[in-house]
Amino acid sequence: MWLKPEEVLLKNALKLWATVKSNDYFILQRRRGYGEGSGGLAGLLVGTLDAVLDSTAKVAPFRILHQTPDSQVYWTIACGASEEELSQHWEWLQQNIMRTLSVFDSSDDITSFVQGKIRGLIAEEGKVSLVQEDEPEKFREALLRFESWFSLPGKEKLVTYFSCSCWRGRVPCQGWLYLSTNFLCFYSYLLGNEVKLVISWVEISRLEKTTSVLLTESIRVCAGGEDHCFSMFLHLQQTFLLMEQLADYAVRRLIDKETFPSDHILTDPLQITKRGLETHARNEAFRSFFRLPCEENLLEVYESFLWVPFSHFNTLGKICVSESYLCFASQDGSQCHLIIPMREILSVEKPDRSSRALIVCMRGKRALRFSEVRDFERLAGTIRRKCGNTASPQHSASSQMLLECHEDEEGLMVGQRDNSKTVSTEALMNVFHPQDAENLDPKMLKEKMKEQSWQIHFAEYGRGTSMFCTRKTRDLIVRGVPESLRGELWLLFSGAVNDMATHPGHYSELVEVSLGTISLATDEIERDLHRSLPDHPAFQSDTGISALRRVLTAYAYRNPKIGYCQAMNILASVLLLYAKEEEAFWLLVAVCERMLPDYFNRRIIGALVDQAVFEDLIREHLTQLTEHMTDLTFLSSVSLSWFLTLFISVLPIESAVNVVDCFFFDGIKAILQLGLATLDYNMDALLCCNDDTEAVTILNRFFDSVTNKDSPLPATVQQAPVGHNDKAAQRVDISDLIREAYEKYGDIKSEEVESMRRRNKLYVIQTLEDTTKQNVVRVVAQEVKFTASHMDELYVLFKRQHFLSCYWTVSSPALQHHDPSLPYLEQYQLGRAQFTSLFLLLQPWSPGAYTHTLAHWTFRLIDDNHDGMVNFREFCRALDILYSGSFTDKLKFLFKLHLPPASTGSAVSRTCQSSQCQELPNFTCLTVCSPDGSDDGVIRKSPEKGRGKVDLQAYLKQWQDEIQKKEESIKDLPRIDQTQFILLSKTLYGLFHGDPEEEALFRAVARVTSLLLRMEEVGRRLQEDSAPSRASSSPQSPSPSKTSASPPESTSPVEAAAQQLEAVHVDQDPSSPGQAASDGAPSSPEGTSDGASSSTLETEPANTPSEHTAPPSPQGLDWSFSFEQVLASLLNEPVLVRFFEKPVDIRNLLVRAKRDQLKAQINK
C-alpha cells in the first residue's frame, strides 16, 4: 500500500528494522520480530511496542523508504503485510522511477518528484469513502489494521477508531477500539498476549458511562451476558456518543427494519462515516428542540445577540438556519427561543456594518434585530435566498407590513382549506359547549382573567409561529390555558402549525382516499370508536364519532407502519375537543411521530423506554420509596397508561387537559415530572402498603380525587365528582399538583431525559428480544427433541444468520419481506442463500460437492408457505429429523427431497397443482380474502398493508386443521421415478464420503439398487406375460407389449437404469469396478455408456432438462418405486441402518457453527 511520504530518522530505527534490499534511492526493510527469526524476546517486545503505539508495522511489517544521497532523513512511501506485496511496488519503482531520477541534479528535486508521484498513486487508488474522512492518510493505515486483525468481510465499513484500554479483570490491556457499521472491535497485543473482541451492535444490551474507584470515567458495554469496560479515552464523550449512534442505527435498521429516504445520511450502511453520524445527531437534536418537521436539517449556525424588546436588553445565543426556518436559542440562562418560518420573512436589512447587525422584518409589523453576527453578510444572503426575497438590502418592508393584520396571521397559522364537505371546521367543544359571554360565574371570570393574561403576553412577546417562548410562557402554561386558546397553543408548541402550513389540503385528500377502505386497522378503529370518552356528549353523537373516524383512518392510511394502536383513539378524541379536525390530525402526527416516538406500534417500545427512564428517576429522586420497593417493575406496569394516554385515562377530562398543555410545551419531561409528583404526594400511603393491589387502590383513589376547581366546563361534561361534602377538603387541584411537579422536579433537563432514553432503549430492545426468544423456543420445543440449551443456541445462530443477510445491503430478502404484523415465530426468516450457509454449518454429514444441492432442496421442501423464506420453526423441524429422527424418518426426509417441489425449480403454482405436491404437507399456508372476492393467488400476510380484509374464520379453521392433522404415513408418499431414484442413489453415495465404513456403505447401496431393479424386472416380465391375454380380450386397443416392450436387440429399461446406477457407483466407490460387480451390483455391457451416464449425472443439475429429466414416456411411467420398497431394501443392510442411527454430536456442531458462522459469510 502506498503511503503519504513522511520523514523518519534511519539511525533511530536500525534496531527495529532489517534491510532486505536497497539501491541508491530506495530501501526495502523488514520489521524485526516478523518473518524469519521472529521468535524470542525481541519479537515479543517489538510486537508489544507496535500494538501499544498503534504502529502500522504490526500488520505491515515490510516497508519501502526513499532516501536522498548523503542524508540521514528518509521518507516512508509504502508498507505491506508480506514481502511479495512490497516486491510489486519495488518492481514498479525500478521500472518507472529509477531511470527518471538520474536526470535531476538536486537532491531536493529528486525528493519532490518522488513525493509527487507517490501522492498521485494514492489519489488514483484511493477509495471513495476515504474522501469524507478527516484524515484520509491515517484512516488508510487504520483501515489496513482493521481488515488484517479482524478478518471481517471487505464490505464492512470502518467508521472511526480510538486508543483506549480494555479491562480484563483488574488488568488493563492497552490497545485500539475500532467502531464499524455493524461491529465494535478491540485489539491489544502485550508481550505475546493477544486480545481480540468482535461484538455486534445488535447484541449489546447496555451501553453506559460509569465511574469507579480505579477509573474516573469509563464506557461499559454489556453483550451476550458479558461485561466489557473501556477506559483511558482522549475524547470519552465523543466516543460514547458515536457508540450510542451506531448501536441505535443497528437496532433501527436490523431489528425494527426501519428504512431511510434515498437522500438520507444513513441510507447506505456501506457509506456511514463519522462526519455523517455527527451531522445526523446535530440534525435530530435541532429538530427535537425546535419541534420542526422531519425533513428539516441544520445548515448553518451563527453566534449573535438578539434584542429582546420585552426585557430591553441583548441576549446571547445562536442562530440556527435550516431549509425553511430561522431559529434562535439563548445561551445565557434566560431560556428564550423563537422560531421564524422563512415564509413569514418579508425582508432583511443591514442598518449598521460596524455592529455587524441584521434586521429581519416579518409579517404582523414585527422586526427582529440581531447584532455582533460574525458573518452577517453571509447570513443575510442565506435568508434572502431561502425566503425568496430579491429586494435590495435597504428595502423597507413597512408598506407590506401595514397590509398584514393579526387575523391574516391567524389564518396562515391554521392553514385551513375547507375544500371538503366531510371535514369539520369547528372544535367539538365549541359545537357542544359554546362559551356564554354574558355568564358572570366566578369560574368564567377567572377564565376571562386567564385570557387577558395571555393577550398581554401576546402583545409583549408576539403571537403565532414567531412568538418568543420564555420562562413567563411556561408559568402561564402551569397556571392553565384558557379553553378558547388551547387548540391554538397546542398547534404552536407541538410544531403541528408548520406541518399544516407546508401541507395545505393534504388532510382532505387523505380523508377522501382512505374512507371506505377495509383493513385490520379500520376494523380496530371501528371497534374502539365508541370507547373514546364515552361519557362526553360530543362522542355520544354522530358528529364526534364521524370526526374521530376520519382522523384515525386518515392517519392509518398516511402511516401504515404505525396504522392504528390502542390509546390513539383516546388521544385523538381529546384533540378533537379543542382543535379543528384538520388541526387534530396534524397534532396526532406530531405526537406519534415526533414527541412520542415508537409509542404507537406493536411493541410500544417508546413507552417501555420511558418507563425505564421513569424507574431511573424514581431511584434518583425518591430514594425512600426505592428502599421500600426493591422491585420497581410494579410501578412500571401501573404507569404504562400514564405515558400512553398522557394521564387522560386516569384523570378526569377537565384535569387531564391541563397535563396535555404541559406536555405540548415541555414534551415527555412534563409527564415524568407529574409521575414523580404523584408518587411523592402518596409517599406515606405507599410506604405502608403490603402488596401491589393495595398500592394500585391508593393511586386510583388519588386520581379520582384530583379536580380542576377553575374549569369552566359544565357539570355534564366534568368527570370528577362535584359537590361539597366531608371529603372535599381531601381533593387535590390539578394546578397545585402541576405547580408542585415543576417546583420539585423542574430541574430535570430535556437533554438528560433524551440521554436516558438512548441508554435504556438498548436494554428494552434486548429484553423484548429475549422474551421473543423464550416464546419461540417454548412453542417450537413442543415439536422437536432438542434440549433447552440447544434450542437457545440454535435460535441465536438463526437470528445471527438473519442479521448477516442484512448487514451489508439494503435490499436483502429478509428486509424486503419484513412485516411487523407477523407473529413472533416469523419475525426472523432466512432466504435461500442464508439458509444454505447455515445448513452447511449444521448438517450432520461430511461436507461435499453434493451438499449445496441438498441444502437447496431442503429449503424448497421445508418452505411450507412457498414465500421464499424459512422461519425458525421450519428450520428446527428439518434439523430435528436429521439429528434425532429414526432411520425411517431420515430416509423419508431424503426420499421427499427428490420429489417435487423440493428437487425441481418449477413455479410454486405449477408444483402445487401436481398430484405429488398435493400429498406433501403444508403447515402454515394462510390465506386472506380480498373484499371483492377475487383470488389472485397472492398470500397477503400483512392485512393492514394489503387492501384485503382478514378472514378470521379462515385463520381459525386452518389453525384447527393444523392441530388435528394426522402424522404423515409412509403410504401417503408418491412413488419415485427412474430419474429421481438415480439422484437418490447418488445422494446416498455422497453422504457416505469420508465415513470410516465408506466402502461397506457403497457396496450396501449397490446391493440395494440391484435388488430393487431385479424386483422391478420381475414385475415387468409378469406384466408382459399377461399382456397377450389382455390384448385378445380387447382386439381394438393397441397391445401394451407393442407400445412398451423394447426391441430384442435394444437394452431394456431395467438394464439401462442398472447401467446408470453402476456409473454412479463406479464414480463414487473408492474400490475398483470389479469389486462392486462381484458384490452383486448390476454391470453395464459397455464401458463407454457408463462413462457417458456418469458424466451426465455429474454435470447437470437436478432442475435442468436433459435426457434423464425429460418427461417420461408411457414406457417410463411404469418405472417407479414406492417408499416401502426402498425402506424394506435398505433395512436388509445393517451397515446402512447403523449409519443413519448413529448419534449426532449436536453440541460440537453448534460450537463449530458459532465459530465459523462469520467466516462462512466472508468466504462466500
XYZ file of C-alpha atoms in Angstrom, residues 365-691:
327
model
C -45.485 44.571 11.738
C -42.712 42.854 13.623
C -38.954 43.013 13.286
C -36.013 41.267 14.996
C -32.564 42.805 15.451
C -29.507 40.507 15.551
C -26.135 42.071 16.334
C -22.500 41.008 16.515
C -23.045 38.340 13.864
C -19.578 37.265 12.776
C -20.502 36.520 9.152
C -23.578 38.720 8.925
C -23.366 39.241 5.146
C -23.435 35.511 4.532
C -26.395 35.126 6.901
C -28.275 37.929 5.126
C -27.668 36.285 1.768
C -28.843 32.917 3.074
C -32.070 34.366 4.488
C -32.869 36.238 1.260
C -32.225 33.143 -0.781
C -34.350 30.932 1.467
C -37.322 33.274 1.708
C -37.190 34.149 -1.990
C -36.767 37.904 -1.369
C -34.780 39.567 -4.162
C -35.174 43.113 -2.868
C -32.171 45.326 -2.162
C -30.605 45.278 1.319
C -32.015 48.726 2.103
C -35.538 47.781 1.080
C -38.103 48.632 3.727
C -40.946 46.264 4.409
C -43.079 48.728 6.301
C -45.566 49.150 3.454
C -46.044 45.417 3.234
C -46.258 45.019 6.983
C -49.115 47.531 7.133
C -51.148 45.283 4.862
C -50.909 42.447 7.332
C -53.124 42.071 10.333
C -53.452 39.673 13.159
C -56.369 37.893 11.544
C -54.324 37.131 8.447
C -51.586 35.714 10.600
C -54.041 33.505 12.410
C -55.422 32.251 9.126
C -51.933 31.475 7.855
C -51.093 29.687 11.065
C -54.131 27.474 10.945
C -53.800 26.800 7.228
C -57.373 25.577 6.940
C -58.648 24.764 3.462
C -62.296 23.862 3.621
C -62.347 22.077 0.285
C -64.208 19.014 1.513
C -67.674 18.929 2.955
C -66.803 15.892 5.045
C -64.226 17.718 7.184
C -65.432 19.529 10.286
C -64.167 23.090 10.656
C -65.004 23.614 14.317
C -63.633 22.185 17.526
C -66.173 19.877 19.165
C -66.057 21.853 22.407
C -67.249 24.947 20.539
C -70.066 22.953 18.960
C -71.350 21.202 22.084
C -70.375 23.699 24.810
C -70.065 27.240 23.393
C -68.992 29.786 25.969
C -71.570 32.299 27.106
C -70.037 35.765 27.030
C -72.669 37.125 29.421
C -72.042 34.459 32.036
C -70.543 36.145 35.127
C -69.929 32.908 37.022
C -66.747 33.094 39.205
C -65.138 30.337 37.141
C -65.923 32.205 33.936
C -64.498 35.395 35.406
C -61.298 33.565 36.240
C -61.276 32.149 32.715
C -61.548 35.692 31.367
C -58.616 36.735 33.537
C -56.531 33.926 32.069
C -57.429 35.025 28.577
C -56.452 38.588 29.421
C -53.077 37.409 30.768
C -52.398 35.580 27.540
C -53.461 38.582 25.457
C -50.951 40.709 27.359
C -48.341 38.029 26.734
C -49.135 38.019 23.011
C -48.860 41.795 22.856
C -45.479 41.723 24.537
C -43.921 38.506 23.180
C -45.733 38.125 19.885
C -48.336 35.711 18.694
C -48.233 32.839 16.260
C -45.263 30.984 14.888
C -42.729 33.725 15.717
C -43.695 34.146 19.372
C -40.925 34.366 21.981
C -41.024 31.364 24.334
C -39.618 32.212 27.781
C -39.957 31.332 31.452
C -43.055 33.505 31.607
C -44.659 31.376 28.898
C -44.054 28.265 30.998
C -45.547 29.975 34.062
C -48.718 30.746 32.142
C -48.877 27.128 30.947
C -48.554 25.810 34.502
C -51.414 28.050 35.673
C -53.642 26.663 32.951
C -54.517 27.540 29.385
C -57.894 29.168 28.627
C -60.369 26.932 26.843
C -60.583 29.299 23.882
C -56.787 29.328 23.273
C -55.985 25.677 23.961
C -56.165 24.444 20.370
C -54.081 27.341 19.023
C -51.343 26.910 21.622
C -51.220 23.135 21.192
C -50.616 23.653 17.481
C -47.924 26.222 18.145
C -45.932 24.393 20.825
C -46.106 20.989 19.114
C -44.920 22.306 15.758
C -48.057 20.978 14.030
C -48.750 24.505 12.777
C -45.707 24.190 10.493
C -46.854 20.830 9.132
C -50.230 22.310 8.279
C -48.749 25.335 6.574
C -46.462 23.245 4.374
C -49.129 20.625 3.503
C -52.317 22.560 2.690
C -55.226 20.345 1.729
C -53.308 17.156 2.469
C -55.709 16.018 5.175
C -58.788 16.427 2.976
C -57.112 14.348 0.282
C -56.305 11.622 2.799
C -59.895 11.571 4.016
C -61.258 11.175 0.507
C -58.849 8.358 -0.313
C -58.968 6.454 2.995
C -62.683 6.463 3.738
C -64.246 3.217 2.563
C -61.042 1.174 2.671
C -61.172 -2.034 4.681
C -58.185 -3.290 6.622
C -57.214 -4.607 10.003
C -56.607 -1.024 11.157
C -60.074 0.160 10.141
C -61.662 -2.832 11.884
C -59.870 -1.934 15.110
C -60.811 1.731 14.717
C -64.498 0.871 14.366
C -64.292 -1.298 17.447
C -62.754 1.481 19.571
C -64.749 4.486 18.327
C -67.421 4.238 20.988
C -64.857 3.582 23.722
C -63.320 7.041 23.308
C -64.570 9.356 26.084
C -67.977 7.622 26.052
C -69.336 9.910 28.781
C -68.692 13.081 26.803
C -71.696 14.356 24.814
C -69.515 15.070 21.792
C -68.837 11.349 21.350
C -72.379 10.299 22.003
C -73.377 11.813 18.670
C -72.547 11.010 15.088
C -70.711 14.332 14.679
C -67.936 13.457 17.107
C -67.764 9.783 16.140
C -67.503 10.618 12.425
C -64.755 13.179 13.003
C -62.813 10.706 15.134
C -63.225 8.016 12.482
C -61.910 10.327 9.750
C -58.879 11.428 11.754
C -57.836 7.913 12.791
C -58.491 6.376 9.377
C -56.590 9.148 7.588
C -53.600 8.701 9.876
C -53.623 4.906 9.488
C -53.596 5.421 5.720
C -50.840 8.042 5.903
C -48.552 5.978 8.136
C -49.167 2.249 7.559
C -46.104 1.380 9.636
C -47.997 2.536 12.725
C -51.505 2.159 11.365
C -53.699 2.235 14.420
C -52.866 1.331 18.011
C -54.970 1.401 21.120
C -54.772 4.670 23.077
C -54.620 6.650 19.848
C -58.415 6.918 19.965
C -58.342 8.449 23.448
C -55.670 10.953 22.485
C -57.372 11.890 19.214
C -60.742 12.402 20.923
C -59.241 14.953 23.332
C -57.504 16.726 20.457
C -60.797 16.977 18.594
C -62.431 18.670 21.573
C -60.161 21.710 21.362
C -58.883 21.734 17.772
C -60.473 21.671 14.369
C -60.482 18.345 12.612
C -57.511 19.040 10.354
C -55.633 20.576 13.272
C -56.341 17.485 15.385
C -54.933 15.306 12.602
C -51.663 17.233 12.461
C -51.459 17.261 16.261
C -51.772 13.479 16.176
C -48.964 13.354 13.599
C -46.732 15.477 15.836
C -47.401 13.309 18.889
C -46.996 9.917 17.199
C -44.007 10.715 15.002
C -42.005 13.332 16.908
C -42.972 13.835 20.534
C -43.650 10.182 21.441
C -41.518 8.179 19.003
C -42.085 4.393 18.896
C -45.031 4.652 21.296
C -47.756 3.551 18.948
C -46.541 0.336 17.386
C -46.877 -3.368 18.008
C -44.299 -3.496 20.799
C -44.798 0.042 22.279
C -41.036 0.306 22.616
C -41.129 4.060 23.231
C -43.477 3.694 26.209
C -41.333 0.906 27.676
C -38.218 3.043 27.270
C -39.849 5.971 29.079
C -40.945 3.581 31.820
C -37.307 2.592 32.277
C -36.388 6.295 32.395
C -39.127 6.779 34.993
C -37.628 3.993 37.119
C -34.200 5.661 36.974
C -35.709 8.981 38.070
C -37.524 7.262 40.954
C -34.225 5.786 42.141
C -32.614 9.206 41.913
C -35.322 11.415 43.438
C -37.480 9.097 45.571
C -34.869 7.073 47.423
C -37.186 6.329 50.340
C -39.686 4.638 48.033
C -36.889 2.771 46.278
C -35.658 1.321 49.558
C -39.159 0.159 50.449
C -39.962 -1.292 46.987
C -36.864 -3.097 45.809
C -38.661 -4.185 42.644
C -39.908 -1.179 40.674
C -41.471 -3.217 37.869
C -44.833 -2.806 39.606
C -44.641 0.957 39.207
C -43.717 0.453 35.556
C -46.814 -1.632 34.882
C -49.030 0.858 36.703
C -47.572 3.873 34.908
C -47.881 2.423 31.381
C -51.295 4.021 30.861
C -49.928 7.331 32.181
C -47.451 7.522 29.323
C -49.623 6.039 26.575
C -52.582 8.360 27.209
C -50.822 11.350 28.853
C -52.842 10.735 32.046
C -56.111 11.130 30.098
C -57.262 7.612 31.003
C -56.707 8.047 34.759
C -57.615 11.699 35.369
C -60.946 13.457 34.821
C -61.028 15.121 31.421
C -61.142 18.657 32.857
C -57.891 17.942 34.747
C -56.205 15.857 32.079
C -56.253 18.694 29.534
C -54.004 20.727 31.859
C -51.497 17.880 31.710
C -51.737 17.886 27.918
C -50.980 21.635 27.986
C -47.696 20.994 29.787
C -46.883 18.036 27.535
C -47.107 20.081 24.341
C -44.816 22.724 25.838
C -42.207 20.551 27.615
C -42.627 17.147 25.984
C -42.254 13.868 27.861
C -40.381 15.711 30.624
C -43.727 17.090 31.854
C -45.224 13.581 32.134
C -42.188 12.291 34.042
C -42.337 15.236 36.454
C -46.033 14.709 37.105
C -45.473 10.994 37.687
C -42.805 11.742 40.296
C -45.064 14.318 41.952
C -47.903 11.772 42.099
C -45.731 9.182 43.848
C -44.275 11.809 46.148
C -47.753 13.030 47.134
C -48.759 9.454 48.055
C -45.395 8.511 49.570
C -46.622 7.831 53.111
C -49.509 5.686 51.951
C -47.323 3.710 49.528
C -44.742 3.007 52.232
C -47.465 1.391 54.319
C -48.659 -0.914 51.521
C -48.288 -4.644 51.992
C -48.899 -5.702 48.392
